[in-house]
Amino acid sequence: MQARLLLAASMLIALVVYWPGLNGPFVHDDISSFAALQSWLHGKANWQEVLPGNASWLYARPVSMASFMLTAALGGGTPFSYKFGNLAAHLLCGLLAWQVLRRLLARDPRLTARADLIAAILTTLWLLHPLHASTVLYAVQRMAQLAALFALASLWCYLAARQRLDEGRTRAALPLLFLLAPLLFAAAVLSKQNGVVAPALCLALELAYFRGPRPKPLLAFFGVFLALPAAGVATLLAFTPQRLLGGYGEWDFSLGERLLTQARALVDYLGTLLLPYAPRMGLYTDDFATSTGLLSPPSTLLCLLLLAGITLATILLRRRAPSLFAGWMFFLIAHAVESSFLPLEMYYEHRNYLPSIGLLLAVAGLAALVPAAAKEGERQNRLVLAATLGLAAVLAFATLGRALVWRHFDTIVEQALRFHPNSMRAHLDLSTLALFGRRYDESERILNDLAASTTPRDRLLANINLITTQCLRNDSADPDLLKRIEKDAQPELTIFESQSLLQMTNIAGKGCGEISLLDMAGTTETLLAAAHAQPDSVRSKWVTRAIAAQLYARADRWSQAQAQAELAWQPGADLAIGEMLTRIYIHNGRLSDAERTYAQLKQRTKPYDTPGQHNLRELRKSLAQGGPRPPAPQAP
């Protein structure tokens, strides 16, 4: 009864502390991720366009998108409806976490007597931890929540099946192992791809809490759902590594640098989870330094040794402290997708949503090693209860503080800059807020601060955005900015350059005083030339080429526009690039090339893609008319 009351109270407190943040705005990826949803909500798109999201079906997250569709249908397309859905998912994840933890702790001889209460305490700390605010209040991160939810449900299912096997009820266990658990695995992966860790989490729990020979159905289960997928990944890495590693072309770090950096990231996550300081948390973690060697920075080697030492200690203590072993392995395995070799951003708070449950379990397992005499007695029990309530209160107030910050985008960015003054993204977002608020002096001041950075990419982005700000303010910009941009050209173009160039093109699309369209196109081509070694198939590269093509077309330099558009029309490029190239071919009288590109577009456009089918009809009309001069094409 105590455990259930504590769990109910913690869920109610979580509801209260998160409530102020539910009316906060959409941020960052929310807008692009929900674009098709908004069209569907207004009857301008069908469900086939929405479920894949912004990805191909191979990388789609249809379960998450279906949940967003349900949210939109029930509550409309407001931020509140999406974030309220996230809060509901958070509470449901807490309930599942408690169910899993209580079953695990019941199998730990040192903790079994109070398994339900300890599980409720751990769940309370998890529900109220301020690190999760940027998951719950960031609408699109429901993807991470649902992956965690179905992973937890699959663990609950696995533990139920494992108990039946222990009891000799093999026939009762088989449907759970080979029907329900795989369905939950699939739902986790189709919510977000890091749900693929669920079978490995089952193995960690198996090694921690179960002894003796493994039943044959269990060996078959791990063979089918863990060994075979692992062999598939190994085969991809061995024979077609670009399928998994090709994304490194879009970042300014290597595979080795990412692996080294993730050791520091994991230790930083540990510190933030165990000693949380809410004001330091947030979306803007791009200032997390990249490790370029074991001693660069020196903390890299120390973090690697620390992680290896903890892992070795938990293995040696596996029989004495199964919860310590299980929790630590849970933490590492749950981070395995987003904190290992895949070409992803270095650091994000939401990656800890599921792993943090394992860390709390490990803390309970570590506490269980305290000699029994030190834990006995009414006084000690009261102290433990008081400490738990005090810690829960501290976490709740910290989470409330984060929810209050998340009510407005400007407060999110301003707090980020106070605690992450080297964040390039925070500078750019704050300058953009000032720009669209017509506070031009403030926008220029922020960008000039960034332009004084010792990091070339920061200077590059600052100067691109300074052209946008000055042009919007004065219809003119300093031509020296183009020289500074070219001086800081980088060997890799990232999404940040393409986004900044696109904004500059949209605002300064007819030239900007002394800076002409040809000047902007030439500088964009200089940036592309500096990134000559970067594959043309990388998204940021072909988007930048499309921007150059658009600028040349507006400047009436159609041959140069054609050259850039042809290079931009890559196999993985958006359909908008093919549409642009077709229109350029029509303008240039290259009707056979236009027909060929049109045929490629037609083949790639899905029958249910309403905007795509409309664009095909318009292109067909232009081709049938023999090539009238179309308007200057638009970059994607």
PDB file of N, CA and C in Angstrom, residues 520-568:
ATOM      1  N   MET A 520      26.289  36.785 -54.016  1.00  0.00           N
ATOM      2  CA  MET A 520      25.855  35.743 -53.082  1.00  0.00           C
ATOM      3  C   MET A 520      26.019  34.360 -53.699  1.00  0.00           C
ATOM      4  N   ALA A 521      25.679  34.237 -54.987  1.00  0.00           N
ATOM      5  CA  ALA A 521      25.837  32.950 -55.663  1.00  0.00           C
ATOM      6  C   ALA A 521      27.309  32.551 -55.727  1.00  0.00           C
ATOM      7  N   GLY A 522      28.182  33.512 -56.032  1.00  0.00           N
ATOM      8  CA  GLY A 522      29.609  33.220 -56.114  1.00  0.00           C
ATOM      9  C   GLY A 522      30.188  32.779 -54.784  1.00  0.00           C
ATOM     10  N   THR A 523      29.775  33.445 -53.706  1.00  0.00           N
ATOM     11  CA  THR A 523      30.258  33.058 -52.377  1.00  0.00           C
ATOM     12  C   THR A 523      29.749  31.673 -52.003  1.00  0.00           C
ATOM     13  N   THR A 524      28.493  31.381 -52.341  1.00  0.00           N
ATOM     14  CA  THR A 524      27.946  30.049 -52.073  1.00  0.00           C
ATOM     15  C   THR A 524      28.737  28.994 -52.834  1.00  0.00           C
ATOM     16  N   GLU A 525      29.109  29.293 -54.073  1.00  0.00           N
ATOM     17  CA  GLU A 525      29.899  28.344 -54.859  1.00  0.00           C
ATOM     18  C   GLU A 525      31.304  28.196 -54.280  1.00  0.00           C
ATOM     19  N   THR A 526      31.842  29.256 -53.698  1.00  0.00           N
ATOM     20  CA  THR A 526      33.150  29.168 -53.033  1.00  0.00           C
ATOM     21  C   THR A 526      33.081  28.217 -51.837  1.00  0.00           C
ATOM     22  N   LEU A 527      31.996  28.296 -51.077  1.00  0.00           N
ATOM     23  CA  LEU A 527      31.809  27.373 -49.953  1.00  0.00           C
ATOM     24  C   LEU A 527      31.723  25.936 -50.450  1.00  0.00           C
ATOM     25  N   LEU A 528      31.037  25.736 -51.570  1.00  0.00           N
ATOM     26  CA  LEU A 528      30.932  24.392 -52.145  1.00  0.00           C
ATOM     27  C   LEU A 528      32.296  23.892 -52.617  1.00  0.00           C
ATOM     28  N   ALA A 529      33.085  24.771 -53.193  1.00  0.00           N
ATOM     29  CA  ALA A 529      34.415  24.377 -53.670  1.00  0.00           C
ATOM     30  C   ALA A 529      35.318  23.972 -52.514  1.00  0.00           C
ATOM     31  N   ALA A 530      35.200  24.673 -51.389  1.00  0.00           N
ATOM     32  CA  ALA A 530      36.009  24.326 -50.214  1.00  0.00           C
ATOM     33  C   ALA A 530      35.637  22.950 -49.681  1.00  0.00           C
ATOM     34  N   ALA A 531      34.384  22.544 -49.913  1.00  0.00           N
ATOM     35  CA  ALA A 531      33.902  21.240 -49.441  1.00  0.00           C
ATOM     36  C   ALA A 531      33.949  20.210 -50.567  1.00  0.00           C
ATOM     37  N   HIS A 532      34.940  20.330 -51.467  1.00  0.00           N
ATOM     38  CA  HIS A 532      35.000  19.465 -52.652  1.00  0.00           C
ATOM     39  C   HIS A 532      35.145  17.990 -52.297  1.00  0.00           C
ATOM     40  N   ALA A 533      35.768  17.695 -51.161  1.00  0.00           N
ATOM     41  CA  ALA A 533      35.968  16.294 -50.779  1.00  0.00           C
ATOM     42  C   ALA A 533      34.725  15.686 -50.138  1.00  0.00           C
ATOM     43  N   GLN A 534      33.783  16.509 -49.755  1.00  0.00           N
ATOM     44  CA  GLN A 534      32.551  16.021 -49.139  1.00  0.00           C
ATOM     45  C   GLN A 534      31.659  15.404 -50.224  1.00  0.00           C
ATOM     46  N   PRO A 535      31.112  14.211 -49.985  1.00  0.00           N
ATOM     47  CA  PRO A 535      30.274  13.580 -51.016  1.00  0.00           C
ATOM     48  C   PRO A 535      29.087  14.462 -51.412  1.00  0.00           C
ATOM     49  N   ASP A 536      28.780  14.488 -52.710  1.00  0.00           N
ATOM     50  CA  ASP A 536      27.649  15.283 -53.180  1.00  0.00           C
ATOM     51  C   ASP A 536      26.317  14.713 -52.710  1.00  0.00           C
ATOM     52  N   SER A 537      26.314  13.457 -52.250  1.00  0.00           N
ATOM     53  CA  SER A 537      25.073  12.832 -51.792  1.00  0.00           C
ATOM     54  C   SER A 537      24.650  13.300 -50.404  1.00  0.00           C
ATOM     55  N   VAL A 538      25.541  13.998 -49.696  1.00  0.00           N
ATOM     56  CA  VAL A 538      25.219  14.499 -48.356  1.00  0.00           C
ATOM     57  C   VAL A 538      24.162  15.599 -48.465  1.00  0.00           C
ATOM     58  N   ARG A 539      23.161  15.537 -47.619  1.00  0.00           N
ATOM     59  CA  ARG A 539      22.029  16.458 -47.723  1.00  0.00           C
ATOM     60  C   ARG A 539      22.458  17.924 -47.696  1.00  0.00           C
ATOM     61  N   SER A 540      23.299  18.279 -46.746  1.00  0.00           N
ATOM     62  CA  SER A 540      23.691  19.683 -46.634  1.00  0.00           C
ATOM     63  C   SER A 540      24.401  20.167 -47.897  1.00  0.00           C
ATOM     64  N   LYS A 541      25.075  19.250 -48.598  1.00  0.00           N
ATOM     65  CA  LYS A 541      25.793  19.619 -49.827  1.00  0.00           C
ATOM     66  C   LYS A 541      24.810  19.886 -50.962  1.00  0.00           C
ATOM     67  N   TRP A 542      23.862  18.960 -51.182  1.00  0.00           N
ATOM     68  CA  TRP A 542      22.959  19.197 -52.313  1.00  0.00           C
ATOM     69  C   TRP A 542      21.947  20.312 -52.035  1.00  0.00           C
ATOM     70  N   VAL A 543      21.611  20.534 -50.766  1.00  0.00           N
ATOM     71  CA  VAL A 543      20.753  21.682 -50.455  1.00  0.00           C
ATOM     72  C   VAL A 543      21.489  22.982 -50.772  1.00  0.00           C
ATOM     73  N   THR A 544      22.775  23.043 -50.420  1.00  0.00           N
ATOM     74  CA  THR A 544      23.563  24.248 -50.712  1.00  0.00           C
ATOM     75  C   THR A 544      23.701  24.458 -52.215  1.00  0.00           C
ATOM     76  N   ARG A 545      23.872  23.376 -52.965  1.00  0.00           N
ATOM     77  CA  ARG A 545      23.918  23.512 -54.426  1.00  0.00           C
ATOM     78  C   ARG A 545      22.585  24.040 -54.963  1.00  0.00           C
ATOM     79  N   ALA A 546      21.479  23.580 -54.389  1.00  0.00           N
ATOM     80  CA  ALA A 546      20.170  24.065 -54.830  1.00  0.00           C
ATOM     81  C   ALA A 546      20.018  25.557 -54.548  1.00  0.00           C
ATOM     82  N   ILE A 547      20.573  26.009 -53.432  1.00  0.00           N
ATOM     83  CA  ILE A 547      20.538  27.444 -53.107  1.00  0.00           C
ATOM     84  C   ILE A 547      21.351  28.230 -54.134  1.00  0.00           C
ATOM     85  N   ALA A 548      22.529  27.704 -54.480  1.00  0.00           N
ATOM     86  CA  ALA A 548      23.347  28.367 -55.506  1.00  0.00           C
ATOM     87  C   ALA A 548      22.601  28.421 -56.836  1.00  0.00           C
ATOM     88  N   ALA A 549      21.925  27.319 -57.189  1.00  0.00           N
ATOM     89  CA  ALA A 549      21.156  27.289 -58.438  1.00  0.00           C
ATOM     90  C   ALA A 549      20.046  28.332 -58.422  1.00  0.00           C
ATOM     91  N   GLN A 550      19.372  28.446 -57.288  1.00  0.00           N
ATOM     92  CA  GLN A 550      18.299  29.435 -57.173  1.00  0.00           C
ATOM     93  C   GLN A 550      18.837  30.858 -57.338  1.00  0.00           C
ATOM     94  N   LEU A 551      19.959  31.151 -56.709  1.00  0.00           N
ATOM     95  CA  LEU A 551      20.543  32.492 -56.812  1.00  0.00           C
ATOM     96  C   LEU A 551      20.972  32.803 -58.246  1.00  0.00           C
ATOM     97  N   TYR A 552      21.590  31.825 -58.911  1.00  0.00           N
ATOM     98  CA  TYR A 552      21.997  32.048 -60.299  1.00  0.00           C
ATOM     99  C   TYR A 552      20.777  32.251 -61.203  1.00  0.00           C
ATOM    100  N   ALA A 553      19.705  31.482 -60.958  1.00  0.00           N
ATOM    101  CA  ALA A 553      18.500  31.637 -61.777  1.00  0.00           C
ATOM    102  C   ALA A 553      17.892  33.022 -61.594  1.00  0.00           C
ATOM    103  N   ARG A 554      17.869  33.494 -60.359  1.00  0.00           N
ATOM    104  CA  ARG A 554      17.324  34.831 -60.111  1.00  0.00           C
ATOM    105  C   ARG A 554      18.190  35.912 -60.754  1.00  0.00           C
ATOM    106  N   ALA A 555      19.481  35.628 -60.871  1.00  0.00           N
ATOM    107  CA  ALA A 555      20.399  36.583 -61.500  1.00  0.00           C
ATOM    108  C   ALA A 555      20.429  36.423 -63.020  1.00  0.00           C
ATOM    109  N   ASP A 556      19.571  35.526 -63.538  1.00  0.00           N
ATOM    110  CA  ASP A 556      19.465  35.285 -64.981  1.00  0.00           C
ATOM    111  C   ASP A 556      20.735  34.662 -65.546  1.00  0.00           C
ATOM    112  N   ARG A 557      21.428  33.878 -64.709  1.00  0.00           N
ATOM    113  CA  ARG A 557      22.587  33.111 -65.163  1.00  0.00           C
ATOM    114  C   ARG A 557      22.163  31.638 -65.213  1.00  0.00           C
ATOM    115  N   TRP A 558      21.403  31.303 -66.244  1.00  0.00           N
ATOM    116  CA  TRP A 558      20.729  30.012 -66.260  1.00  0.00           C
ATOM    117  C   TRP A 558      21.668  28.839 -66.521  1.00  0.00           C
ATOM    118  N   SER A 559      22.745  29.046 -67.228  1.00  0.00           N
ATOM    119  CA  SER A 559      23.674  27.936 -67.452  1.00  0.00           C
ATOM    120  C   SER A 559      24.355  27.533 -66.147  1.00  0.00           C
ATOM    121  N   GLN A 560      24.725  28.537 -65.340  1.00  0.00           N
ATOM    122  CA  GLN A 560      25.319  28.234 -64.035  1.00  0.00           C
ATOM    123  C   GLN A 560      24.282  27.635 -63.088  1.00  0.00           C
ATOM    124  N   ALA A 561      23.041  28.108 -63.190  1.00  0.00           N
ATOM    125  CA  ALA A 561      21.969  27.521 -62.385  1.00  0.00           C
ATOM    126  C   ALA A 561      21.789  26.053 -62.743  1.00  0.00           C
ATOM    127  N   GLN A 562      21.845  25.745 -64.042  1.00  0.00           N
ATOM    128  CA  GLN A 562      21.696  24.358 -64.491  1.00  0.00           C
ATOM    129  C   GLN A 562      22.829  23.482 -63.952  1.00  0.00           C
ATOM    130  N   ALA A 563      24.049  23.988 -64.001  1.00  0.00           N
ATOM    131  CA  ALA A 563      25.198  23.201 -63.532  1.00  0.00           C
ATOM    132  C   ALA A 563      25.054  22.835 -62.060  1.00  0.00           C
ATOM    133  N   GLN A 564      24.635  23.792 -61.244  1.00  0.00           N
ATOM    134  CA  GLN A 564      24.482  23.515 -59.811  1.00  0.00           C
ATOM    135  C   GLN A 564      23.290  22.599 -59.546  1.00  0.00           C
ATOM    136  N   ALA A 565      22.190  22.805 -60.273  1.00  0.00           N
ATOM    137  CA  ALA A 565      21.002  21.970 -60.060  1.00  0.00           C
ATOM    138  C   ALA A 565      21.262  20.525 -60.471  1.00  0.00           C
ATOM    139  N   GLU A 566      22.045  20.325 -61.539  1.00  0.00           N
ATOM    140  CA  GLU A 566      22.382  18.963 -61.962  1.00  0.00           C
ATOM    141  C   GLU A 566      23.180  18.246 -60.879  1.00  0.00           C
ATOM    142  N   LEU A 567      24.111  18.950 -60.256  1.00  0.00           N
ATOM    143  CA  LEU A 567      24.895  18.346 -59.174  1.00  0.00           C
ATOM    144  C   LEU A 567      24.048  18.116 -57.926  1.00  0.00           C
ATOM    145  N   ALA A 568      23.025  18.940 -57.743  1.00  0.00           N
ATOM    146  CA  ALA A 568      22.157  18.796 -56.566  1.00  0.00           C
ATOM    147  C   ALA A 568      21.194  17.624 -56.700  1.00  0.00           C
TER     148      ALA A 568
END
